[in-house]
PDB file of C-alpha atoms in Angstrom:
ATOM      1  CA  MET A  28      -2.473 -53.396  -2.422  1.00  0.00           C
ATOM      2  CA  GLY A  29      -1.726 -51.258   0.610  1.00  0.00           C
ATOM      3  CA  ASN A  30       0.973 -53.499   2.064  1.00  0.00           C
ATOM      4  CA  GLN A  31       4.067 -51.508   1.055  1.00  0.00           C
ATOM      5  CA  ARG A  32       4.886 -50.753   4.693  1.00  0.00           C
ATOM      6  CA  ARG A  33       6.219 -54.306   4.893  1.00  0.00           C
ATOM      7  CA  SER A  34       9.291 -52.904   3.137  1.00  0.00           C
ATOM      8  CA  TRP A  35       9.761 -49.965   5.515  1.00  0.00           C
ATOM      9  CA  PRO A  36      12.806 -50.826   7.690  1.00  0.00           C
ATOM     10  CA  ASN A  37      11.602 -49.541  11.047  1.00  0.00           C
ATOM     11  CA  VAL A  38       8.118 -50.962  10.540  1.00  0.00           C
ATOM     12  CA  GLU A  39       9.615 -54.367   9.836  1.00  0.00           C
ATOM     13  CA  ALA A  40      11.731 -54.008  12.987  1.00  0.00           C
ATOM     14  CA  ALA A  41       8.650 -53.023  15.009  1.00  0.00           C
ATOM     15  CA  ILE A  42       6.736 -56.090  13.862  1.00  0.00           C
ATOM     16  CA  ARG A  43       9.727 -58.256  14.796  1.00  0.00           C
ATOM     17  CA  GLU A  44       9.515 -56.755  18.276  1.00  0.00           C
ATOM     18  CA  VAL A  45       5.814 -57.614  18.478  1.00  0.00           C
ATOM     19  CA  ARG A  46       6.207 -61.115  17.082  1.00  0.00           C
ATOM     20  CA  GLY A  47       9.308 -61.702  19.225  1.00  0.00           C
ATOM     21  CA  GLY A  48       7.487 -61.112  22.508  1.00  0.00           C
ATOM     22  CA  THR A  49       8.913 -57.725  23.505  1.00  0.00           C
ATOM     23  CA  ILE A  50       5.465 -56.690  24.799  1.00  0.00           C
ATOM     24  CA  GLY A  51       4.519 -60.230  25.750  1.00  0.00           C
ATOM     25  CA  ARG A  52       1.776 -61.941  23.800  1.00  0.00           C
ATOM     26  CA  ALA A  53       0.074 -59.282  21.667  1.00  0.00           C
ATOM     27  CA  TYR A  54      -3.664 -59.890  21.877  1.00  0.00           C
ATOM     28  CA  PHE A  55      -5.283 -56.666  20.630  1.00  0.00           C
ATOM     29  CA  ALA A  56      -4.385 -54.097  17.986  1.00  0.00           C
ATOM     30  CA  LYS A  57      -5.935 -50.760  17.042  1.00  0.00           C
ATOM     31  CA  GLY A  58      -5.359 -48.913  13.789  1.00  0.00           C
ATOM     32  CA  TRP A  59      -6.671 -45.577  12.603  1.00  0.00           C
ATOM     33  CA  TYR A  60      -6.764 -42.955   9.872  1.00  0.00           C
ATOM     34  CA  THR A  61      -7.913 -39.365  10.340  1.00  0.00           C
ATOM     35  CA  ASN A  62      -8.342 -36.455   7.952  1.00  0.00           C
ATOM     36  CA  ASN A  63     -10.314 -33.240   7.414  1.00  0.00           C
ATOM     37  CA  ARG A  64     -11.859 -33.927   4.022  1.00  0.00           C
ATOM     38  CA  GLU A  65     -14.291 -31.265   2.848  1.00  0.00           C
ATOM     39  CA  SER A  66     -17.764 -31.829   1.448  1.00  0.00           C
ATOM     40  CA  ILE A  67     -17.886 -32.898  -2.204  1.00  0.00           C
ATOM     41  CA  GLY A  68     -21.234 -31.142  -2.654  1.00  0.00           C
ATOM     42  CA  ARG A  69     -23.938 -32.111  -5.101  1.00  0.00           C
ATOM     43  CA  GLY A  70     -22.443 -32.915  -8.467  1.00  0.00           C
ATOM     44  CA  LYS A  71     -23.781 -31.838 -11.842  1.00  0.00           C
ATOM     45  CA  GLU A  72     -23.646 -33.989 -14.949  1.00  0.00           C
ATOM     46  CA  ILE A  73     -21.033 -32.782 -17.429  1.00  0.00           C
ATOM     47  CA  ASP A  74     -19.832 -33.768 -20.871  1.00  0.00           C
ATOM     48  CA  VAL A  75     -16.851 -36.109 -20.922  1.00  0.00           C
ATOM     49  CA  PRO A  76     -13.741 -34.012 -21.687  1.00  0.00           C
ATOM     50  CA  ALA A  77     -11.629 -34.900 -24.714  1.00  0.00           C
ATOM     51  CA  TRP A  78      -8.647 -35.926 -22.553  1.00  0.00           C
ATOM     52  CA  LEU A  79     -10.624 -38.590 -20.643  1.00  0.00           C
ATOM     53  CA  ASN A  80     -11.487 -42.107 -21.836  1.00  0.00           C
ATOM     54  CA  TYR A  81     -14.418 -42.385 -19.441  1.00  0.00           C
ATOM     55  CA  ASP A  82     -15.349 -45.880 -20.609  1.00  0.00           C
ATOM     56  CA  LEU A  83     -11.886 -47.182 -19.788  1.00  0.00           C
ATOM     57  CA  TRP A  84     -11.780 -45.166 -16.562  1.00  0.00           C
ATOM     58  CA  GLN A  85     -14.963 -46.856 -15.318  1.00  0.00           C
ATOM     59  CA  GLY A  86     -13.588 -50.284 -16.171  1.00  0.00           C
ATOM     60  CA  PRO A  87     -15.822 -53.112 -14.901  1.00  0.00           C
ATOM     61  CA  ALA A  88     -18.190 -50.796 -13.007  1.00  0.00           C
ATOM     62  CA  PRO A  89     -21.730 -50.318 -14.353  1.00  0.00           C
ATOM     63  CA  ARG A  90     -21.854 -47.108 -16.378  1.00  0.00           C
ATOM     64  CA  ARG A  91     -22.905 -43.897 -14.683  1.00  0.00           C
ATOM     65  CA  PRO A  92     -22.995 -40.316 -16.018  1.00  0.00           C
ATOM     66  CA  LEU A  93     -19.907 -38.225 -15.347  1.00  0.00           C
ATOM     67  CA  LYS A  94     -20.383 -35.567 -12.682  1.00  0.00           C
ATOM     68  CA  ASP A  95     -18.147 -32.652 -11.833  1.00  0.00           C
ATOM     69  CA  ASN A  96     -17.371 -33.931  -8.319  1.00  0.00           C
ATOM     70  CA  LEU A  97     -16.114 -37.408  -9.220  1.00  0.00           C
ATOM     71  CA  ILE A  98     -12.639 -37.186 -10.790  1.00  0.00           C
ATOM     72  CA  HIS A  99      -9.856 -37.439  -9.826  1.00  0.00           C
ATOM     73  CA  TYR A 100     -10.149 -38.459  -6.187  1.00  0.00           C
ATOM     74  CA  ASN A 101     -13.756 -38.449  -5.061  1.00  0.00           C
ATOM     75  CA  TRP A 102     -14.635 -41.725  -6.804  1.00  0.00           C
ATOM     76  CA  HIS A 103     -13.443 -43.347  -3.558  1.00  0.00           C
ATOM     77  CA  TRP A 104     -16.678 -42.215  -1.888  1.00  0.00           C
ATOM     78  CA  PHE A 105     -19.114 -43.777  -4.384  1.00  0.00           C
ATOM     79  CA  TRP A 106     -20.015 -47.452  -4.014  1.00  0.00           C
ATOM     80  CA  ASN A 107     -20.207 -47.908  -7.789  1.00  0.00           C
ATOM     81  CA  TRP A 108     -16.443 -47.331  -8.125  1.00  0.00           C
ATOM     82  CA  GLY A 109     -14.965 -47.125  -4.644  1.00  0.00           C
ATOM     83  CA  THR A 110     -14.843 -48.739  -1.241  1.00  0.00           C
ATOM     84  CA  GLY A 111     -14.598 -45.760   1.090  1.00  0.00           C
ATOM     85  CA  GLU A 112     -11.807 -44.936   3.495  1.00  0.00           C
ATOM     86  CA  ALA A 113     -11.622 -48.550   4.653  1.00  0.00           C
ATOM     87  CA  LEU A 114      -9.863 -49.655   1.467  1.00  0.00           C
ATOM     88  CA  ASN A 115      -8.477 -46.248   0.578  1.00  0.00           C
ATOM     89  CA  ASN A 116      -6.345 -45.943   3.714  1.00  0.00           C
ATOM     90  CA  GLY A 117      -7.546 -48.632   6.097  1.00  0.00           C
ATOM     91  CA  THR A 118      -5.837 -51.478   4.273  1.00  0.00           C
ATOM     92  CA  HIS A 119      -2.394 -50.139   5.226  1.00  0.00           C
ATOM     93  CA  MET A 120      -3.111 -50.418   8.939  1.00  0.00           C
ATOM     94  CA  ILE A 121      -5.180 -53.616   8.740  1.00  0.00           C
ATOM     95  CA  ASP A 122      -2.214 -55.243   7.006  1.00  0.00           C
ATOM     96  CA  LEU A 123       0.190 -54.204   9.771  1.00  0.00           C
ATOM     97  CA  MET A 124      -2.171 -55.410  12.486  1.00  0.00           C
ATOM     98  CA  ARG A 125      -2.695 -58.729  10.739  1.00  0.00           C
ATOM     99  CA  TRP A 126       1.074 -59.096  10.342  1.00  0.00           C
ATOM    100  CA  GLY A 127       1.810 -58.274  13.974  1.00  0.00           C
ATOM    101  CA  LEU A 128      -0.886 -60.515  15.432  1.00  0.00           C
ATOM    102  CA  GLY A 129       0.064 -63.356  13.098  1.00  0.00           C
ATOM    103  CA  VAL A 130      -3.474 -63.872  11.795  1.00  0.00           C
ATOM    104  CA  GLU A 131      -5.038 -64.597   8.418  1.00  0.00           C
ATOM    105  CA  TYR A 132      -8.848 -64.859   8.366  1.00  0.00           C
ATOM    106  CA  PRO A 133     -11.191 -63.690  11.136  1.00  0.00           C
ATOM    107  CA  SER A 134     -13.931 -65.663  12.802  1.00  0.00           C
ATOM    108  CA  ARG A 135     -16.291 -62.701  13.314  1.00  0.00           C
ATOM    109  CA  VAL A 136     -16.569 -59.224  11.778  1.00  0.00           C
ATOM    110  CA  THR A 137     -18.711 -56.253  12.788  1.00  0.00           C
ATOM    111  CA  SER A 138     -18.738 -52.626  11.698  1.00  0.00           C
ATOM    112  CA  ALA A 139     -20.575 -49.406  12.466  1.00  0.00           C
ATOM    113  CA  GLY A 140     -20.497 -45.959  10.886  1.00  0.00           C
ATOM    114  CA  GLY A 141     -22.049 -43.740   8.263  1.00  0.00           C
ATOM    115  CA  ARG A 142     -21.928 -40.499   6.316  1.00  0.00           C
ATOM    116  CA  TYR A 143     -22.315 -38.203   9.320  1.00  0.00           C
ATOM    117  CA  ARG A 144     -20.498 -34.937   8.662  1.00  0.00           C
ATOM    118  CA  TYR A 145     -22.063 -33.541   5.471  1.00  0.00           C
ATOM    119  CA  GLN A 146     -25.195 -34.065   3.429  1.00  0.00           C
ATOM    120  CA  ASP A 147     -23.905 -34.421  -0.104  1.00  0.00           C
ATOM    121  CA  ASP A 148     -23.193 -37.042  -2.797  1.00  0.00           C
ATOM    122  CA  TRP A 149     -20.647 -38.908  -0.664  1.00  0.00           C
ATOM    123  CA  GLU A 150     -22.081 -42.437  -0.190  1.00  0.00           C
ATOM    124  CA  THR A 151     -19.478 -44.414   1.788  1.00  0.00           C
ATOM    125  CA  PRO A 152     -18.883 -43.802   5.521  1.00  0.00           C
ATOM    126  CA  ASP A 153     -16.906 -40.770   6.608  1.00  0.00           C
ATOM    127  CA  THR A 154     -16.792 -42.340  10.063  1.00  0.00           C
ATOM    128  CA  GLN A 155     -16.347 -46.084  10.504  1.00  0.00           C
ATOM    129  CA  VAL A 156     -15.126 -48.636  13.019  1.00  0.00           C
ATOM    130  CA  ILE A 157     -14.380 -52.205  11.917  1.00  0.00           C
ATOM    131  CA  THR A 158     -13.863 -54.928  14.524  1.00  0.00           C
ATOM    132  CA  LEU A 159     -12.349 -58.294  13.632  1.00  0.00           C
ATOM    133  CA  GLU A 160     -12.007 -61.264  15.966  1.00  0.00           C
ATOM    134  CA  PHE A 161      -9.635 -64.167  15.288  1.00  0.00           C
ATOM    135  CA  PRO A 162      -9.479 -67.810  16.351  1.00  0.00           C
ATOM    136  CA  ASN A 163      -6.133 -67.369  18.174  1.00  0.00           C
ATOM    137  CA  ASN A 164      -7.837 -65.308  20.906  1.00  0.00           C
ATOM    138  CA  THR A 165      -6.911 -61.928  19.437  1.00  0.00           C
ATOM    139  CA  SER A 166      -8.843 -59.059  17.906  1.00  0.00           C
ATOM    140  CA  MET A 167      -8.292 -55.756  16.121  1.00  0.00           C
ATOM    141  CA  THR A 168     -10.203 -52.588  15.365  1.00  0.00           C
ATOM    142  CA  TRP A 169      -9.726 -49.980  12.679  1.00  0.00           C
ATOM    143  CA  GLU A 170     -11.156 -46.482  13.056  1.00  0.00           C
ATOM    144  CA  GLY A 171     -11.563 -44.212  10.057  1.00  0.00           C
ATOM    145  CA  ARG A 172     -12.503 -40.549  10.414  1.00  0.00           C
ATOM    146  CA  SER A 173     -12.435 -38.799   7.072  1.00  0.00           C
ATOM    147  CA  CYS A 174     -13.910 -35.517   8.283  1.00  0.00           C
ATOM    148  CA  ASN A 175     -12.378 -34.981  11.702  1.00  0.00           C
ATOM    149  CA  GLY A 176      -8.610 -34.840  11.840  1.00  0.00           C
ATOM    150  CA  ARG A 177      -8.139 -35.200  15.591  1.00  0.00           C
ATOM    151  CA  THR A 178      -5.145 -37.478  16.011  1.00  0.00           C
ATOM    152  CA  VAL A 179      -4.798 -40.721  17.975  1.00  0.00           C
ATOM    153  CA  GLU A 180      -1.603 -41.226  19.988  1.00  0.00           C
ATOM    154  CA  GLY A 181      -0.509 -37.918  18.452  1.00  0.00           C
ATOM    155  CA  ASN A 182      -0.603 -39.317  14.913  1.00  0.00           C
ATOM    156  CA  SER A 183      -3.056 -38.932  12.037  1.00  0.00           C
ATOM    157  CA  VAL A 184      -2.323 -42.525  10.950  1.00  0.00           C
ATOM    158  CA  GLY A 185      -0.983 -45.380  13.016  1.00  0.00           C
ATOM    159  CA  VAL A 186      -1.211 -48.725  14.766  1.00  0.00           C
ATOM    160  CA  ILE A 187      -0.857 -49.750  18.383  1.00  0.00           C
ATOM    161  CA  PHE A 188      -0.400 -53.291  19.651  1.00  0.00           C
ATOM    162  CA  TYR A 189      -1.422 -54.176  23.200  1.00  0.00           C
ATOM    163  CA  GLY A 190       0.312 -57.084  24.901  1.00  0.00           C
ATOM    164  CA  GLU A 191       0.671 -58.808  28.242  1.00  0.00           C
ATOM    165  CA  LYS A 192       3.805 -56.820  29.130  1.00  0.00           C
ATOM    166  CA  GLY A 193       3.277 -53.509  27.363  1.00  0.00           C
ATOM    167  CA  SER A 194       2.315 -51.843  24.110  1.00  0.00           C
ATOM    168  CA  LEU A 195       3.962 -50.753  20.867  1.00  0.00           C
ATOM    169  CA  VAL A 196       2.939 -47.808  18.680  1.00  0.00           C
ATOM    170  CA  ILE A 197       3.908 -47.570  15.009  1.00  0.00           C
ATOM    171  CA  ASP A 198       3.948 -44.043  13.618  1.00  0.00           C
ATOM    172  CA  GLY A 199       5.007 -43.939   9.969  1.00  0.00           C
ATOM    173  CA  ASN A 200       8.481 -45.491   9.849  1.00  0.00           C
ATOM    174  CA  ALA A 201       9.048 -45.098  13.592  1.00  0.00           C
ATOM    175  CA  TYR A 202       7.908 -46.911  16.703  1.00  0.00           C
ATOM    176  CA  THR A 203       7.762 -46.581  20.474  1.00  0.00           C
ATOM    177  CA  ILE A 204       7.501 -49.338  23.077  1.00  0.00           C
ATOM    178  CA  TYR A 205       5.809 -48.742  26.445  1.00  0.00           C
ATOM    179  CA  ASP A 206       5.681 -50.909  29.548  1.00  0.00           C
ATOM    180  CA  LEU A 207       2.482 -51.566  31.499  1.00  0.00           C
ATOM    181  CA  GLU A 208       3.111 -48.409  33.537  1.00  0.00           C
ATOM    182  CA  ASN A 209       3.017 -46.385  30.304  1.00  0.00           C
ATOM    183  CA  LYS A 210       6.723 -45.600  30.522  1.00  0.00           C
ATOM    184  CA  VAL A 211       8.808 -45.456  27.334  1.00  0.00           C
ATOM    185  CA  VAL A 212      11.045 -48.517  27.084  1.00  0.00           C
ATOM    186  CA  LYS A 213      12.394 -47.949  23.575  1.00  0.00           C
ATOM    187  CA  GLU A 214      11.972 -45.332  20.865  1.00  0.00           C
ATOM    188  CA  VAL A 215      13.087 -45.726  17.254  1.00  0.00           C
ATOM    189  CA  LYS A 216      12.754 -42.564  15.195  1.00  0.00           C
ATOM    190  CA  ASN A 217      12.296 -42.033  11.480  1.00  0.00           C
ATOM    191  CA  GLN A 218      14.578 -39.907   9.304  1.00  0.00           C
ATOM    192  CA  VAL A 219      12.265 -39.760   6.274  1.00  0.00           C
ATOM    193  CA  ILE A 220       9.503 -37.163   6.029  1.00  0.00           C
ATOM    194  CA  ILE A 221       6.081 -38.767   5.654  1.00  0.00           C
ATOM    195  CA  ASP A 222       2.807 -36.931   5.081  1.00  0.00           C
ATOM    196  CA  PRO A 223       0.052 -39.579   5.064  1.00  0.00           C
ATOM    197  CA  ARG A 224      -2.521 -36.986   3.994  1.00  0.00           C
ATOM    198  CA  ASN A 225      -0.600 -36.080   0.840  1.00  0.00           C
ATOM    199  CA  LEU A 226      -2.654 -37.467  -2.064  1.00  0.00           C
ATOM    200  CA  MET A 227       0.248 -37.527  -4.516  1.00  0.00           C
ATOM    201  CA  ASN A 228       3.393 -38.502  -2.623  1.00  0.00           C
ATOM    202  CA  PRO A 229       2.960 -39.572   1.014  1.00  0.00           C
ATOM    203  CA  ALA A 230       6.170 -41.625   1.321  1.00  0.00           C
ATOM    204  CA  GLU A 231       8.107 -41.731  -1.949  1.00  0.00           C
ATOM    205  CA  THR A 232      11.527 -42.836  -0.629  1.00  0.00           C
ATOM    206  CA  LEU A 233      10.127 -45.595   1.565  1.00  0.00           C
ATOM    207  CA  ASP A 234       7.692 -46.880  -1.053  1.00  0.00           C
ATOM    208  CA  ALA A 235      10.616 -47.057  -3.490  1.00  0.00           C
ATOM    209  CA  LEU A 236      12.112 -49.732  -1.235  1.00  0.00           C
ATOM    210  CA  HIS A 237       9.003 -51.821  -1.806  1.00  0.00           C
ATOM    211  CA  ILE A 238       9.212 -51.383  -5.571  1.00  0.00           C
ATOM    212  CA  GLN A 239      12.884 -52.347  -5.531  1.00  0.00           C
ATOM    213  CA  ASN A 240      12.045 -55.497  -3.602  1.00  0.00           C
ATOM    214  CA  PHE A 241       9.564 -56.383  -6.345  1.00  0.00           C
ATOM    215  CA  PHE A 242      12.184 -55.794  -9.037  1.00  0.00           C
ATOM    216  CA  GLU A 243      14.698 -57.934  -7.154  1.00  0.00           C
ATOM    217  CA  GLY A 244      12.124 -60.692  -6.990  1.00  0.00           C
ATOM    218  CA  ILE A 245      11.914 -60.588 -10.796  1.00  0.00           C
ATOM    219  CA  ARG A 246      15.633 -60.234 -11.493  1.00  0.00           C
ATOM    220  CA  LYS A 247      17.134 -62.384  -8.747  1.00  0.00           C
ATOM    221  CA  GLY A 248      14.293 -64.442  -7.355  1.00  0.00           C
ATOM    222  CA  SER A 249      14.648 -62.649  -4.024  1.00  0.00           C
ATOM    223  CA  PRO A 250      11.899 -63.297  -1.449  1.00  0.00           C
ATOM    224  CA  LEU A 251       9.067 -60.760  -1.596  1.00  0.00           C
ATOM    225  CA  ASN A 252       8.333 -58.690   1.476  1.00  0.00           C
ATOM    226  CA  ALA A 253       4.646 -58.853   0.584  1.00  0.00           C
ATOM    227  CA  ASP A 254       3.178 -61.644  -1.505  1.00  0.00           C
ATOM    228  CA  ILE A 255      -0.089 -61.715  -3.428  1.00  0.00           C
ATOM    229  CA  LEU A 256      -1.890 -63.959  -0.922  1.00  0.00           C
ATOM    230  CA  GLY A 257      -1.098 -61.629   1.956  1.00  0.00           C
ATOM    231  CA  GLY A 258      -2.337 -58.669  -0.058  1.00  0.00           C
ATOM    232  CA  TYR A 259      -5.581 -60.512  -0.746  1.00  0.00           C
ATOM    233  CA  GLN A 260      -6.042 -61.431   2.907  1.00  0.00           C
ATOM    234  CA  SER A 261      -5.560 -57.873   4.149  1.00  0.00           C
ATOM    235  CA  THR A 262      -7.852 -56.274   1.579  1.00  0.00           C
ATOM    236  CA  LEU A 263     -10.450 -58.983   2.215  1.00  0.00           C
ATOM    237  CA  LEU A 264     -10.648 -58.011   5.890  1.00  0.00           C
ATOM    238  CA  CYS A 265     -11.523 -54.454   4.890  1.00  0.00           C
ATOM    239  CA  GLN A 266     -14.095 -55.682   2.381  1.00  0.00           C
ATOM    240  CA  LEU A 267     -15.676 -57.860   5.075  1.00  0.00           C
ATOM    241  CA  GLY A 268     -15.855 -54.782   7.283  1.00  0.00           C
ATOM    242  CA  ASN A 269     -17.720 -52.890   4.564  1.00  0.00           C
ATOM    243  CA  ILE A 270     -20.088 -55.815   4.035  1.00  0.00           C
ATOM    244  CA  ALA A 271     -20.829 -55.947   7.759  1.00  0.00           C
ATOM    245  CA  LEU A 272     -21.529 -52.210   7.696  1.00  0.00           C
ATOM    246  CA  ARG A 273     -23.784 -52.311   4.641  1.00  0.00           C
ATOM    247  CA  THR A 274     -25.846 -55.255   5.899  1.00  0.00           C
ATOM    248  CA  GLY A 275     -25.860 -54.307   9.567  1.00  0.00           C
ATOM    249  CA  ASN A 276     -24.999 -57.918  10.360  1.00  0.00           C
ATOM    250  CA  ALA A 277     -22.294 -59.538  12.442  1.00  0.00           C
ATOM    251  CA  LEU A 278     -20.527 -61.742   9.923  1.00  0.00           C
ATOM    252  CA  HIS A 279     -19.403 -65.229  10.851  1.00  0.00           C
ATOM    253  CA  ILE A 280     -16.433 -66.294   8.764  1.00  0.00           C
ATOM    254  CA  ASP A 281     -14.889 -69.584   7.678  1.00  0.00           C
ATOM    255  CA  THR A 282     -11.425 -69.212   9.209  1.00  0.00           C
ATOM    256  CA  SER A 283      -9.877 -71.536   6.629  1.00  0.00           C
ATOM    257  CA  ASN A 284     -10.603 -69.271   3.638  1.00  0.00           C
ATOM    258  CA  GLY A 285     -12.289 -66.029   4.755  1.00  0.00           C
ATOM    259  CA  HIS A 286     -15.678 -66.845   3.229  1.00  0.00           C
ATOM    260  CA  ILE A 287     -18.924 -65.628   4.798  1.00  0.00           C
ATOM    261  CA  LEU A 288     -21.036 -68.306   6.517  1.00  0.00           C
ATOM    262  CA  ASN A 289     -24.838 -68.620   6.487  1.00  0.00           C
ATOM    263  CA  ASP A 290     -25.736 -65.041   5.544  1.00  0.00           C
ATOM    264  CA  ALA A 291     -27.614 -64.588   2.281  1.00  0.00           C
ATOM    265  CA  ALA A 292     -27.762 -60.783   2.588  1.00  0.00           C
ATOM    266  CA  ALA A 293     -24.002 -60.502   3.088  1.00  0.00           C
ATOM    267  CA  GLN A 294     -23.272 -63.020   0.360  1.00  0.00           C
ATOM    268  CA  GLN A 295     -24.839 -60.667  -2.182  1.00  0.00           C
ATOM    269  CA  TYR A 296     -21.836 -58.368  -1.667  1.00  0.00           C
ATOM    270  CA  TRP A 297     -19.256 -61.120  -2.261  1.00  0.00           C
ATOM    271  CA  LYS A 298     -18.871 -59.926  -5.831  1.00  0.00           C
ATOM    272  CA  ARG A 299     -19.734 -56.708  -7.570  1.00  0.00           C
ATOM    273  CA  GLU A 300     -22.207 -55.981 -10.382  1.00  0.00           C
ATOM    274  CA  TYR A 301     -20.289 -55.829 -13.673  1.00  0.00           C
ATOM    275  CA  GLN A 302     -20.757 -53.749 -16.754  1.00  0.00           C
ATOM    276  CA  PRO A 303     -21.793 -56.183 -19.537  1.00  0.00           C
ATOM    277  CA  GLY A 304     -18.712 -57.261 -21.434  1.00  0.00           C
ATOM    278  CA  TRP A 305     -16.383 -56.589 -18.467  1.00  0.00           C
ATOM    279  CA  GLU A 306     -17.193 -59.700 -16.442  1.00  0.00           C
ATOM    280  CA  PRO A 307     -14.079 -61.645 -15.347  1.00  0.00           C
ATOM    281  CA  THR A 308     -13.693 -65.165 -16.708  1.00  0.00           C
ATOM    282  CA  LEU A 309     -11.844 -67.922 -14.888  1.00  0.00           C
TER     283      LEU A 309
END
């Protein structure tokens, strides 16, 4: 669900610094993801290959013809199957920001962006900013740039917390604390190689810690570093950002449960359209 960084040792230590007041009260956080993704072009319909169960692959999504620019990765950029960069990579940073600021559901959500770089089949934004405001007088932004890899704070992926006494930057499994004069107060480095742009194996050793924590929860009843409710809350914030983008509306949110208030256009996106026979039953 994108919250595996809660099992990364130095990330957990960084959040303890934030929550413990090392930079004073943290009141604003910024997260980002950057990459240099190429155009996916204009796809052509193709026959389903023998090795692919395309019906199962599409799952609950309404059926669409298979095109040659969809599988294996580009489905992220089509609204019928995917949710764009916001829930492809944004969830990781939104989760850390929510954790550090100690927040659950926002009071207001806005978003701006679009498919700016190329004219092709890509439907979701390649450039997007999501802003979330919370009832404890804090806010966060997430910036996604899929087609311009210029880094922020020297990192392609990261989070920075701003507080009354300084700021803290998380870069992979490392962090740096700065005072209000922008001087380094503390630096904790990472010994594990991480490539956040690697589609297959960005952080195998660190993610294994998260999987082991899950196994220990099953075998020993050990506390989970990331529970199902927290995963829902973090992914919901990204979904709300996409809804705000697609409607063009500022969303007002019930801070007790994350539901959208008084917005019929936004409410239409609260659930997806299902392929007949795949509708969930409760």
